[in-house]
PDB file of C-alpha atoms in Angstrom:
ATOM      1  CA  MET A  21       3.985   8.331  -1.034  1.00 88.00           C
ATOM      2  CA  ARG A  22       5.651   6.427   1.778  1.00 91.00           C
ATOM      3  CA  PRO A  23       7.085   3.028   2.207  1.00 96.00           C
ATOM      4  CA  CYS A  24       4.695   0.759   3.354  1.00 97.00           C
ATOM      5  CA  LEU A  25       5.440  -1.485   6.028  1.00 97.00           C
ATOM      6  CA  PRO A  26       4.550  -5.137   6.226  1.00 97.00           C
ATOM      7  CA  PRO A  27       2.682  -7.120   8.410  1.00 98.00           C
ATOM      8  CA  ALA A  28       4.132  -9.592  10.732  1.00 97.00           C
ATOM      9  CA  PRO A  29       4.744 -12.491   8.647  1.00 98.00           C
ATOM     10  CA  LEU A  30       1.565 -15.121   8.367  1.00 98.00           C
ATOM     11  CA  LYS A  31       2.544 -18.828   9.496  1.00 98.00           C
ATOM     12  CA  PRO A  32       0.350 -21.963   9.882  1.00 98.00           C
ATOM     13  CA  GLY A  33      -1.996 -22.976  12.109  1.00 98.00           C
ATOM     14  CA  ASP A  34      -3.273 -18.623  11.662  1.00 98.00           C
ATOM     15  CA  LEU A  35      -6.875 -17.472  11.261  1.00 98.00           C
ATOM     16  CA  LEU A  36      -7.869 -15.782   8.542  1.00 98.00           C
ATOM     17  CA  ARG A  37     -11.229 -14.333   7.233  1.00 98.00           C
ATOM     18  CA  VAL A  38     -12.845 -14.165   4.296  1.00 98.00           C
ATOM     19  CA  ILE A  39     -15.184 -10.900   3.626  1.00 98.00           C
ATOM     20  CA  THR A  40     -17.085 -10.665   0.368  1.00 98.00           C
ATOM     21  CA  PRO A  41     -16.327  -6.578  -0.585  1.00 98.00           C
ATOM     22  CA  SER A  42     -17.073  -5.783  -4.309  1.00 98.00           C
ATOM     23  CA  GLY A  43     -19.666  -8.086  -6.350  1.00 98.00           C
ATOM     24  CA  ALA A  44     -21.482 -10.331  -5.214  1.00 97.00           C
ATOM     25  CA  LEU A  45     -20.242 -14.279  -4.760  1.00 96.00           C
ATOM     26  CA  ARG A  46     -20.844 -16.427  -8.469  1.00 94.00           C
ATOM     27  CA  GLU A  47     -18.905 -18.855  -8.793  1.00 95.00           C
ATOM     28  CA  MET A  48     -19.482 -20.670  -5.615  1.00 97.00           C
ATOM     29  CA  GLU A  49     -16.711 -24.575  -6.604  1.00 97.00           C
ATOM     30  CA  ALA A  50     -13.979 -21.836  -7.753  1.00 98.00           C
ATOM     31  CA  PHE A  51     -14.324 -19.929  -4.256  1.00 98.00           C
ATOM     32  CA  HIS A  52     -14.375 -23.169  -1.949  1.00 98.00           C
ATOM     33  CA  LEU A  53     -12.035 -24.516  -4.568  1.00 98.00           C
ATOM     34  CA  GLY A  54      -9.423 -21.153  -2.931  1.00 98.00           C
ATOM     35  CA  VAL A  55     -10.441 -21.834   0.842  1.00 98.00           C
ATOM     36  CA  GLU A  56      -9.185 -25.004   0.877  1.00 98.00           C
ATOM     37  CA  ILE A  57      -6.163 -24.127  -0.591  1.00 98.00           C
ATOM     38  CA  TRP A  58      -5.047 -22.019   2.402  1.00 98.00           C
ATOM     39  CA  ARG A  59      -6.719 -24.673   4.580  1.00 98.00           C
ATOM     40  CA  SER A  60      -3.821 -27.416   2.792  1.00 98.00           C
ATOM     41  CA  HIS A  61      -1.231 -24.538   4.041  1.00 98.00           C
ATOM     42  CA  GLY A  62      -1.808 -25.308   7.235  1.00 98.00           C
ATOM     43  CA  TYR A  63      -4.025 -21.727   7.406  1.00 98.00           C
ATOM     44  CA  ARG A  64      -7.382 -21.749   9.604  1.00 98.00           C
ATOM     45  CA  VAL A  65      -9.584 -19.862   7.416  1.00 98.00           C
ATOM     46  CA  GLU A  66     -13.622 -18.710   8.164  1.00 98.00           C
ATOM     47  CA  VAL A  67     -15.974 -17.996   6.040  1.00 98.00           C
ATOM     48  CA  PRO A  68     -18.187 -15.698   7.296  1.00 94.00           C
ATOM     49  CA  PRO A  69     -22.746 -16.663   7.232  1.00 91.00           C
ATOM     50  CA  HIS A  70     -24.457 -16.322   3.279  1.00 89.00           C
ATOM     51  CA  ILE A  71     -21.264 -15.623   1.884  1.00 93.00           C
ATOM     52  CA  ASP A  72     -24.031 -15.262  -1.382  1.00 92.00           C
ATOM     53  CA  LYS A  73     -25.498 -13.030  -0.025  1.00 95.00           C
ATOM     54  CA  ARG A  74     -26.293 -10.118  -3.038  1.00 96.00           C
ATOM     55  CA  TRP A  75     -27.359  -6.642  -3.264  1.00 97.00           C
ATOM     56  CA  GLY A  76     -27.928  -6.229  -7.135  1.00 97.00           C
ATOM     57  CA  TYR A  77     -24.966  -6.607  -8.662  1.00 97.00           C
ATOM     58  CA  LEU A  78     -22.993  -6.810  -5.096  1.00 98.00           C
ATOM     59  CA  ALA A  79     -22.405  -8.293  -2.392  1.00 98.00           C
ATOM     60  CA  GLY A  80     -25.007  -7.588  -0.205  1.00 97.00           C
ATOM     61  CA  THR A  81     -25.622  -3.821   1.613  1.00 97.00           C
ATOM     62  CA  ASP A  82     -22.887  -1.539   1.664  1.00 97.00           C
ATOM     63  CA  LEU A  83     -23.465  -1.520   4.873  1.00 97.00           C
ATOM     64  CA  GLU A  84     -23.610  -4.683   5.481  1.00 97.00           C
ATOM     65  CA  ARG A  85     -19.687  -5.432   3.472  1.00 97.00           C
ATOM     66  CA  ARG A  86     -18.640  -2.712   5.519  1.00 97.00           C
ATOM     67  CA  SER A  87     -19.919  -4.811   8.525  1.00 97.00           C
ATOM     68  CA  GLN A  88     -17.540  -7.641   6.745  1.00 97.00           C
ATOM     69  CA  PHE A  89     -14.871  -6.121   6.660  1.00 98.00           C
ATOM     70  CA  ALA A  90     -14.819  -3.890   9.680  1.00 97.00           C
ATOM     71  CA  GLU A  91     -15.965  -7.744  12.154  1.00 97.00           C
ATOM     72  CA  ALA A  92     -12.253  -8.534  10.020  1.00 98.00           C
ATOM     73  CA  TRP A  93     -10.069  -6.150   9.801  1.00 98.00           C
ATOM     74  CA  ASN A  94     -10.987  -5.093  14.481  1.00 97.00           C
ATOM     75  CA  ASP A  95     -10.657  -8.736  14.769  1.00 98.00           C
ATOM     76  CA  PRO A  96      -7.481  -9.319  17.338  1.00 97.00           C
ATOM     77  CA  THR A  97      -7.151 -13.235  17.293  1.00 98.00           C
ATOM     78  CA  CYS A  98      -7.804 -12.280  13.024  1.00 98.00           C
ATOM     79  CA  ARG A  99      -4.190 -11.880  11.265  1.00 98.00           C
ATOM     80  CA  GLY A 100      -5.111 -11.956   6.633  1.00 98.00           C
ATOM     81  CA  ILE A 101      -7.817 -10.899   5.378  1.00 98.00           C
ATOM     82  CA  LEU A 102      -8.735 -13.068   1.862  1.00 98.00           C
ATOM     83  CA  CYS A 103     -11.193 -11.182  -0.689  1.00 98.00           C
ATOM     84  CA  ALA A 104     -12.884 -13.630  -2.107  1.00 98.00           C
ATOM     85  CA  ARG A 105     -13.294 -11.859  -5.651  1.00 98.00           C
ATOM     86  CA  GLY A 106     -13.198  -8.698  -6.998  1.00 97.00           C
ATOM     87  CA  GLY A 107     -16.014  -7.620 -10.031  1.00 97.00           C
ATOM     88  CA  TYR A 108     -17.413  -3.697  -8.033  1.00 97.00           C
ATOM     89  CA  GLY A 109     -18.305  -1.857  -4.896  1.00 97.00           C
ATOM     90  CA  GLY A 110     -15.007  -2.022  -3.266  1.00 97.00           C
ATOM     91  CA  SER A 111     -14.678   1.804  -3.376  1.00 97.00           C
ATOM     92  CA  ARG A 112     -18.174   2.578  -1.739  1.00 97.00           C
ATOM     93  CA  LEU A 113     -17.205   0.197   1.361  1.00 96.00           C
ATOM     94  CA  LEU A 114     -13.990   3.815   1.757  1.00 95.00           C
ATOM     95  CA  GLU A 115     -17.051   6.180   1.668  1.00 93.00           C
ATOM     96  CA  GLU A 116     -17.982   6.181   5.000  1.00 90.00           C
ATOM     97  CA  TRP A 117     -14.411   4.414   6.570  1.00 95.00           C
ATOM     98  CA  ASN A 118     -12.300   4.350   9.973  1.00 94.00           C
ATOM     99  CA  TRP A 119      -9.076   2.329   9.997  1.00 96.00           C
ATOM    100  CA  GLY A 120      -8.435   3.222  12.865  1.00 94.00           C
ATOM    101  CA  THR A 121      -5.918   1.808  15.012  1.00 93.00           C
ATOM    102  CA  ALA A 122      -6.140  -2.311  15.268  1.00 94.00           C
ATOM    103  CA  GLU A 123      -2.199  -4.498  14.405  1.00 95.00           C
ATOM    104  CA  PRO A 124      -2.154  -4.930  11.451  1.00 97.00           C
ATOM    105  CA  LYS A 125      -3.421  -7.265   8.456  1.00 98.00           C
ATOM    106  CA  TRP A 126      -2.751  -9.048   5.226  1.00 98.00           C
ATOM    107  CA  LEU A 127      -5.183  -8.451   2.793  1.00 98.00           C
ATOM    108  CA  ILE A 128      -4.704 -10.223  -0.766  1.00 98.00           C
ATOM    109  CA  GLY A 129      -6.534  -9.044  -3.384  1.00 98.00           C
ATOM    110  CA  PHE A 130      -7.533  -7.259  -7.041  1.00 98.00           C
ATOM    111  CA  SER A 131      -8.664  -5.892  -8.746  1.00 98.00           C
ATOM    112  CA  ASP A 132     -11.485  -4.038  -7.852  1.00 98.00           C
ATOM    113  CA  ILE A 133      -9.661  -4.914  -4.786  1.00 98.00           C
ATOM    114  CA  THR A 134      -7.537  -1.959  -6.408  1.00 98.00           C
ATOM    115  CA  SER A 135      -9.546   0.293  -3.820  1.00 98.00           C
ATOM    116  CA  LEU A 136      -9.374  -1.473  -0.231  1.00 98.00           C
ATOM    117  CA  LEU A 137      -5.059  -1.905  -1.534  1.00 98.00           C
ATOM    118  CA  TRP A 138      -4.680   2.055  -2.090  1.00 98.00           C
ATOM    119  CA  GLY A 139      -6.100   3.356   1.061  1.00 97.00           C
ATOM    120  CA  LEU A 140      -4.649   0.622   3.522  1.00 97.00           C
ATOM    121  CA  ALA A 141      -1.344   1.896   1.657  1.00 97.00           C
ATOM    122  CA  GLN A 142      -2.144   5.028   2.805  1.00 95.00           C
ATOM    123  CA  GLN A 143      -1.803   3.584   6.190  1.00 96.00           C
ATOM    124  CA  GLY A 144       1.712   2.806   5.216  1.00 97.00           C
ATOM    125  CA  ILE A 145       0.251  -0.506   5.459  1.00 98.00           C
ATOM    126  CA  SER A 146       0.980  -3.175   2.853  1.00 98.00           C
ATOM    127  CA  GLY A 147      -1.171  -5.389   0.774  1.00 98.00           C
ATOM    128  CA  VAL A 148      -1.407  -7.852  -1.166  1.00 98.00           C
ATOM    129  CA  HIS A 149      -1.973  -7.313  -5.544  1.00 98.00           C
ATOM    130  CA  GLY A 150      -1.888 -11.009  -5.837  1.00 98.00           C
ATOM    131  CA  PRO A 151      -5.000 -13.819  -6.286  1.00 98.00           C
ATOM    132  CA  VAL A 152      -8.754 -13.507  -5.140  1.00 98.00           C
ATOM    133  CA  LEU A 153     -10.109 -16.810  -3.672  1.00 98.00           C
ATOM    134  CA  THR A 154     -12.222 -17.474  -7.316  1.00 98.00           C
ATOM    135  CA  THR A 155      -9.008 -17.545  -8.960  1.00 98.00           C
ATOM    136  CA  LEU A 156      -6.599 -19.518  -6.703  1.00 98.00           C
ATOM    137  CA  CYS A 157      -7.064 -22.390  -7.484  1.00 98.00           C
ATOM    138  CA  VAL A 158      -6.197 -22.050 -11.724  1.00 98.00           C
ATOM    139  CA  GLU A 159      -3.478 -20.593 -10.619  1.00 98.00           C
ATOM    140  CA  PRO A 160      -0.145 -22.249 -11.629  1.00 98.00           C
ATOM    141  CA  ASP A 161       1.792 -23.942  -8.209  1.00 98.00           C
ATOM    142  CA  TRP A 162       5.086 -22.220  -8.652  1.00 98.00           C
ATOM    143  CA  SER A 163       2.123 -18.922  -8.648  1.00 98.00           C
ATOM    144  CA  VAL A 164       0.143 -20.022  -5.195  1.00 98.00           C
ATOM    145  CA  GLU A 165       3.457 -20.702  -3.791  1.00 98.00           C
ATOM    146  CA  ARG A 166       4.953 -17.215  -4.512  1.00 98.00           C
ATOM    147  CA  LEU A 167       2.043 -15.835  -2.656  1.00 98.00           C
ATOM    148  CA  ILE A 168       2.581 -18.072   0.287  1.00 98.00           C
ATOM    149  CA  HIS A 169       6.173 -16.896   0.485  1.00 98.00           C
ATOM    150  CA  CYS A 170       4.539 -13.103   0.039  1.00 98.00           C
ATOM    151  CA  VAL A 171       2.716 -13.414   3.242  1.00 98.00           C
ATOM    152  CA  GLU A 172       5.502 -15.488   5.662  1.00 98.00           C
ATOM    153  CA  GLY A 173       7.497 -12.625   4.659  1.00 97.00           C
ATOM    154  CA  LYS A 174      10.187 -15.304   2.474  1.00 97.00           C
ATOM    155  CA  PRO A 175      12.114 -13.247  -0.516  1.00 96.00           C
ATOM    156  CA  LEU A 176      10.337 -13.485  -4.525  1.00 97.00           C
ATOM    157  CA  SER A 177      11.155 -13.225  -7.492  1.00 97.00           C
ATOM    158  CA  PRO A 178      11.788 -11.480  -9.724  1.00 98.00           C
ATOM    159  CA  LEU A 179       9.590 -11.577 -12.903  1.00 98.00           C
ATOM    160  CA  LYS A 180      10.199 -11.381 -16.392  1.00 98.00           C
ATOM    161  CA  GLY A 181       8.753  -9.569 -19.139  1.00 98.00           C
ATOM    162  CA  ASP A 182       9.459  -7.599 -22.251  1.00 98.00           C
ATOM    163  CA  GLY A 183      11.724  -4.425 -21.613  1.00 98.00           C
ATOM    164  CA  TRP A 184      11.010  -1.813 -23.549  1.00 98.00           C
ATOM    165  CA  GLY A 185      14.133   0.086 -22.867  1.00 97.00           C
ATOM    166  CA  GLY A 186      14.319   3.311 -20.743  1.00 97.00           C
ATOM    167  CA  GLY A 187      17.335   1.638 -18.492  1.00 98.00           C
ATOM    168  CA  THR A 188      16.917   1.048 -14.563  1.00 98.00           C
ATOM    169  CA  ALA A 189      14.397   3.292 -11.817  1.00 98.00           C
ATOM    170  CA  LYS A 190      14.369   2.162  -8.208  1.00 97.00           C
ATOM    171  CA  GLY A 191      10.238   2.987  -6.439  1.00 97.00           C
ATOM    172  CA  LEU A 192       8.008   1.997  -4.334  1.00 98.00           C
ATOM    173  CA  LEU A 193       6.044  -0.746  -6.554  1.00 98.00           C
ATOM    174  CA  LEU A 194       2.275   0.739  -6.671  1.00 98.00           C
ATOM    175  CA  PRO A 195      -0.632  -1.857  -8.279  1.00 98.00           C
ATOM    176  CA  ALA A 196      -3.448  -1.826  -9.128  1.00 98.00           C
ATOM    177  CA  ASN A 197      -5.683  -1.578 -12.133  1.00 98.00           C
ATOM    178  CA  LEU A 198      -6.423   0.628 -14.079  1.00 98.00           C
ATOM    179  CA  THR A 199     -10.038   1.730 -15.007  1.00 98.00           C
ATOM    180  CA  VAL A 200      -9.885   1.127 -10.625  1.00 98.00           C
ATOM    181  CA  ALA A 201      -7.233   3.889 -10.432  1.00 98.00           C
ATOM    182  CA  THR A 202      -8.853   5.405 -12.769  1.00 98.00           C
ATOM    183  CA  HIS A 203     -11.608   6.733 -11.096  1.00 97.00           C
ATOM    184  CA  LEU A 204      -9.538   6.847  -7.523  1.00 97.00           C
ATOM    185  CA  LEU A 205      -7.353   9.722  -9.150  1.00 97.00           C
ATOM    186  CA  HIS A 206      -7.470  13.311  -7.226  1.00 95.00           C
ATOM    187  CA  THR A 207     -10.040  11.576  -4.505  1.00 94.00           C
ATOM    188  CA  PRO A 208      -8.002  10.737  -0.758  1.00 92.00           C
ATOM    189  CA  LEU A 209      -7.483   7.388  -2.080  1.00 93.00           C
ATOM    190  CA  GLN A 210      -4.680   8.135  -4.731  1.00 95.00           C
ATOM    191  CA  PRO A 211      -1.656   8.204  -3.355  1.00 95.00           C
ATOM    192  CA  ASP A 212       1.542  10.329  -3.404  1.00 96.00           C
ATOM    193  CA  LEU A 213       2.477   9.149  -6.744  1.00 97.00           C
ATOM    194  CA  ASN A 214       6.001  10.674  -6.799  1.00 97.00           C
ATOM    195  CA  GLY A 215       8.983   7.799  -6.751  1.00 95.00           C
ATOM    196  CA  VAL A 216       6.545   4.963  -7.709  1.00 98.00           C
ATOM    197  CA  ILE A 217       7.144   1.937  -9.609  1.00 98.00           C
ATOM    198  CA  LEU A 218       3.235   2.126 -11.604  1.00 98.00           C
ATOM    199  CA  ALA A 219       1.798  -1.699 -11.795  1.00 98.00           C
ATOM    200  CA  LEU A 220      -0.508  -2.401 -14.374  1.00 98.00           C
ATOM    201  CA  GLU A 221      -3.062  -4.868 -15.174  1.00 98.00           C
ATOM    202  CA  ASP A 222      -6.411  -4.925 -16.944  1.00 98.00           C
ATOM    203  CA  VAL A 223     -10.002  -6.605 -18.082  1.00 98.00           C
ATOM    204  CA  MET A 224     -12.354  -6.520 -20.758  1.00 96.00           C
ATOM    205  CA  GLU A 225     -11.784  -3.090 -21.654  1.00 97.00           C
ATOM    206  CA  ALA A 226     -11.703  -1.807 -25.207  1.00 96.00           C
ATOM    207  CA  PRO A 227      -8.726  -0.410 -26.573  1.00 97.00           C
ATOM    208  CA  TYR A 228     -10.098   2.524 -27.475  1.00 96.00           C
ATOM    209  CA  ARG A 229     -11.373   3.057 -23.671  1.00 97.00           C
ATOM    210  CA  ILE A 230      -7.938   1.983 -22.588  1.00 98.00           C
ATOM    211  CA  ASP A 231      -6.776   4.856 -24.631  1.00 98.00           C
ATOM    212  CA  ARG A 232      -9.066   7.225 -22.957  1.00 98.00           C
ATOM    213  CA  MET A 233      -7.483   6.446 -19.644  1.00 98.00           C
ATOM    214  CA  LEU A 234      -3.948   6.370 -20.376  1.00 98.00           C
ATOM    215  CA  THR A 235      -4.865  10.684 -21.773  1.00 98.00           C
ATOM    216  CA  GLN A 236      -6.272  11.583 -18.412  1.00 97.00           C
ATOM    217  CA  TRP A 237      -3.465  10.116 -16.279  1.00 98.00           C
ATOM    218  CA  ARG A 238      -0.513  11.630 -19.022  1.00 97.00           C
ATOM    219  CA  MET A 239      -2.440  15.151 -18.920  1.00 97.00           C
ATOM    220  CA  SER A 240      -3.346  15.135 -15.723  1.00 96.00           C
ATOM    221  CA  GLY A 241       0.533  15.039 -15.510  1.00 96.00           C
ATOM    222  CA  LEU A 242       0.791  11.972 -12.527  1.00 96.00           C
ATOM    223  CA  LEU A 243       2.614   9.307 -15.246  1.00 96.00           C
ATOM    224  CA  SER A 244       5.730  12.379 -15.056  1.00 95.00           C
ATOM    225  CA  GLN A 245       5.646  12.020 -11.408  1.00 97.00           C
ATOM    226  CA  VAL A 246       5.792   7.896 -11.962  1.00 98.00           C
ATOM    227  CA  ARG A 247       9.846   6.380 -12.544  1.00 98.00           C
ATOM    228  CA  GLY A 248       8.625   3.524 -14.774  1.00 98.00           C
ATOM    229  CA  ILE A 249       5.900   1.484 -15.522  1.00 98.00           C
ATOM    230  CA  ALA A 250       5.524  -2.293 -15.033  1.00 98.00           C
ATOM    231  CA  LEU A 251       2.865  -4.096 -16.999  1.00 98.00           C
ATOM    232  CA  GLY A 252       0.682  -7.085 -16.880  1.00 98.00           C
ATOM    233  CA  ARG A 253      -1.839  -8.593 -18.472  1.00 98.00           C
ATOM    234  CA  PHE A 254      -4.270  -6.468 -20.046  1.00 98.00           C
ATOM    235  CA  SER A 255      -7.258 -10.458 -21.344  1.00 97.00           C
ATOM    236  CA  GLN A 256      -9.979  -9.023 -23.115  1.00 96.00           C
ATOM    237  CA  CYS A 257      -9.350  -5.808 -24.698  1.00 96.00           C
ATOM    238  CA  ASP A 258      -9.456  -6.827 -28.153  1.00 93.00           C
ATOM    239  CA  ALA A 259     -11.844  -4.275 -30.565  1.00 89.00           C
ATOM    240  CA  PRO A 260     -15.319  -5.042 -30.960  1.00 85.00           C
ATOM    241  CA  GLN A 261     -15.141  -7.008 -34.724  1.00 86.00           C
ATOM    242  CA  HIS A 262     -15.473  -4.923 -38.162  1.00 88.00           C
ATOM    243  CA  ILE A 263     -15.110  -1.608 -36.179  1.00 89.00           C
ATOM    244  CA  PRO A 264     -11.336   0.546 -36.799  1.00 93.00           C
ATOM    245  CA  SER A 265      -9.470   0.309 -34.378  1.00 95.00           C
ATOM    246  CA  PHE A 266      -5.287  -0.163 -32.430  1.00 96.00           C
ATOM    247  CA  SER A 267      -4.634  -3.070 -30.709  1.00 96.00           C
ATOM    248  CA  VAL A 268      -4.587  -2.926 -27.092  1.00 97.00           C
ATOM    249  CA  GLU A 269      -0.824  -3.602 -27.397  1.00 97.00           C
ATOM    250  CA  GLY A 270      -0.710  -0.128 -30.041  1.00 97.00           C
ATOM    251  CA  VAL A 271      -2.349   2.169 -27.483  1.00 98.00           C
ATOM    252  CA  LEU A 272       0.234   0.882 -24.516  1.00 98.00           C
ATOM    253  CA  SER A 273       3.005   1.660 -27.374  1.00 98.00           C
ATOM    254  CA  ASP A 274       1.505   4.362 -27.798  1.00 98.00           C
ATOM    255  CA  ARG A 275       0.399   5.955 -24.366  1.00 98.00           C
ATOM    256  CA  LEU A 276       3.221   4.790 -22.814  1.00 98.00           C
ATOM    257  CA  SER A 277       6.711   4.506 -24.403  1.00 97.00           C
ATOM    258  CA  ASP A 278       7.826   8.669 -24.605  1.00 97.00           C
ATOM    259  CA  LEU A 279       7.899   8.957 -21.245  1.00 97.00           C
ATOM    260  CA  GLY A 280      11.778   8.569 -20.672  1.00 97.00           C
ATOM    261  CA  ILE A 281      10.931   5.978 -17.864  1.00 98.00           C
ATOM    262  CA  PRO A 282      11.884   2.361 -17.905  1.00 98.00           C
ATOM    263  CA  VAL A 283       8.648  -0.020 -19.547  1.00 98.00           C
ATOM    264  CA  VAL A 284       8.529  -3.458 -19.141  1.00 98.00           C
ATOM    265  CA  SER A 285       5.074  -5.419 -20.697  1.00 98.00           C
ATOM    266  CA  ASP A 286       3.853  -8.565 -20.601  1.00 98.00           C
ATOM    267  CA  LEU A 287       4.642  -9.768 -16.713  1.00 98.00           C
ATOM    268  CA  PRO A 288       3.057 -12.151 -15.588  1.00 98.00           C
ATOM    269  CA  PHE A 289       0.265 -10.751 -13.404  1.00 98.00           C
ATOM    270  CA  GLY A 290      -3.664 -10.153 -14.148  1.00 98.00           C
ATOM    271  CA  HIS A 291      -6.565 -11.551 -14.913  1.00 98.00           C
ATOM    272  CA  ASP A 292      -6.646 -14.537 -17.489  1.00 97.00           C
ATOM    273  CA  GLY A 293      -3.717 -16.166 -15.847  1.00 97.00           C
ATOM    274  CA  SER A 294      -1.060 -16.102 -13.442  1.00 98.00           C
ATOM    275  CA  ASN A 295      -1.361 -13.342 -11.256  1.00 98.00           C
ATOM    276  CA  ALA A 296       1.787 -13.641  -9.263  1.00 98.00           C
ATOM    277  CA  ALA A 297       2.191 -11.543  -6.094  1.00 98.00           C
ATOM    278  CA  LEU A 298       2.981  -7.884  -6.072  1.00 98.00           C
ATOM    279  CA  PRO A 299       2.902  -7.011  -2.428  1.00 98.00           C
ATOM    280  CA  VAL A 300       1.458  -3.218  -2.017  1.00 98.00           C
ATOM    281  CA  GLY A 301       4.541  -0.124  -0.998  1.00 98.00           C
ATOM    282  CA  ILE A 302       7.889  -1.828  -0.858  1.00 97.00           C
ATOM    283  CA  PRO A 303      11.194  -0.996  -2.272  1.00 97.00           C
ATOM    284  CA  VAL A 304      11.440  -2.546  -5.936  1.00 98.00           C
ATOM    285  CA  TRP A 305      13.586  -2.291  -9.757  1.00 98.00           C
ATOM    286  CA  LEU A 306      12.231  -1.636 -12.514  1.00 98.00           C
ATOM    287  CA  ASP A 307      14.608  -2.690 -15.914  1.00 98.00           C
ATOM    288  CA  GLY A 308      13.491  -1.497 -19.025  1.00 98.00           C
ATOM    289  CA  ASP A 309      16.701  -2.701 -20.758  1.00 98.00           C
ATOM    290  CA  ARG A 310      16.848  -6.279 -19.541  1.00 98.00           C
ATOM    291  CA  GLY A 311      12.449  -6.601 -19.622  1.00 98.00           C
ATOM    292  CA  ILE A 312      12.673  -7.673 -15.069  1.00 98.00           C
ATOM    293  CA  LEU A 313      10.825  -6.061 -11.985  1.00 98.00           C
ATOM    294  CA  SER A 314      12.824  -7.787  -8.969  1.00 98.00           C
ATOM    295  CA  PHE A 315      12.132  -6.641  -5.200  1.00 94.00           C
ATOM    296  CA  GLU A 316      15.260  -5.934  -2.852  1.00 77.00           C
ATOM    297  CA  GLY A 317      16.256  -8.736  -0.298  1.00 55.00           C
ATOM    298  CA  GLU A 318      15.492 -10.790  -2.661  1.00 49.00           C
TER     299      GLU A 318
END
């Protein structure tokens, strides 16, 4: 994976455009609160018409969502793109997509937005794995401030988690939702994983499904290429009641602790809790002994 360059820093007064690349928008109150948070920091936020459009579980047809994304991406007055929510559908947009020669701009989201962030990283452009508009209103103040600092080009503080050992490694940060990333493996959207610090989170996946995905990563040989693994929150991943199971923590330990690389768990990013902004494709240090993910230039 080549290092990604961040777009030019944002500043209050810049225009940000909203897109719905994935699931149909349902959380309207949370969505509008998220928009107002960006506006309260001085940004102009443009919400497209028919934001609540639906086509099955998607926020409109592929053509409609792709056209919405293309309009925002190719708009020379737009400096950043805010994803309304995740869900499913982002990868469908990239089946017939051309990034073209538009000026790089910030792309912000997580969960299903993994596909768009990875596609952008393949162009050598850094996006932000961070809160979507429907989750921004429940972020603690420090997390909102961190997101603003990230897009404004200010230093990011280290994140503290639970170190599993393995020493220290430097690599390019590649955040992802585990489920979405697993379905991007061996497609043109998968970056070269040699030398990356892989940052993973997930939600509503039973332990055996987490096991199945990580086993696929192991058997494909991809985990032998990464330099370290940073684990965020695996929320609502409890085993069904009355069915014999490992815990999700047990599965993560079983599948990752023998890789001989730094691993840090319980970092504050992912669903159902604070979701610290993580820039894609930039150099970071992962200290598996002290449980710290730190960013160059901090």
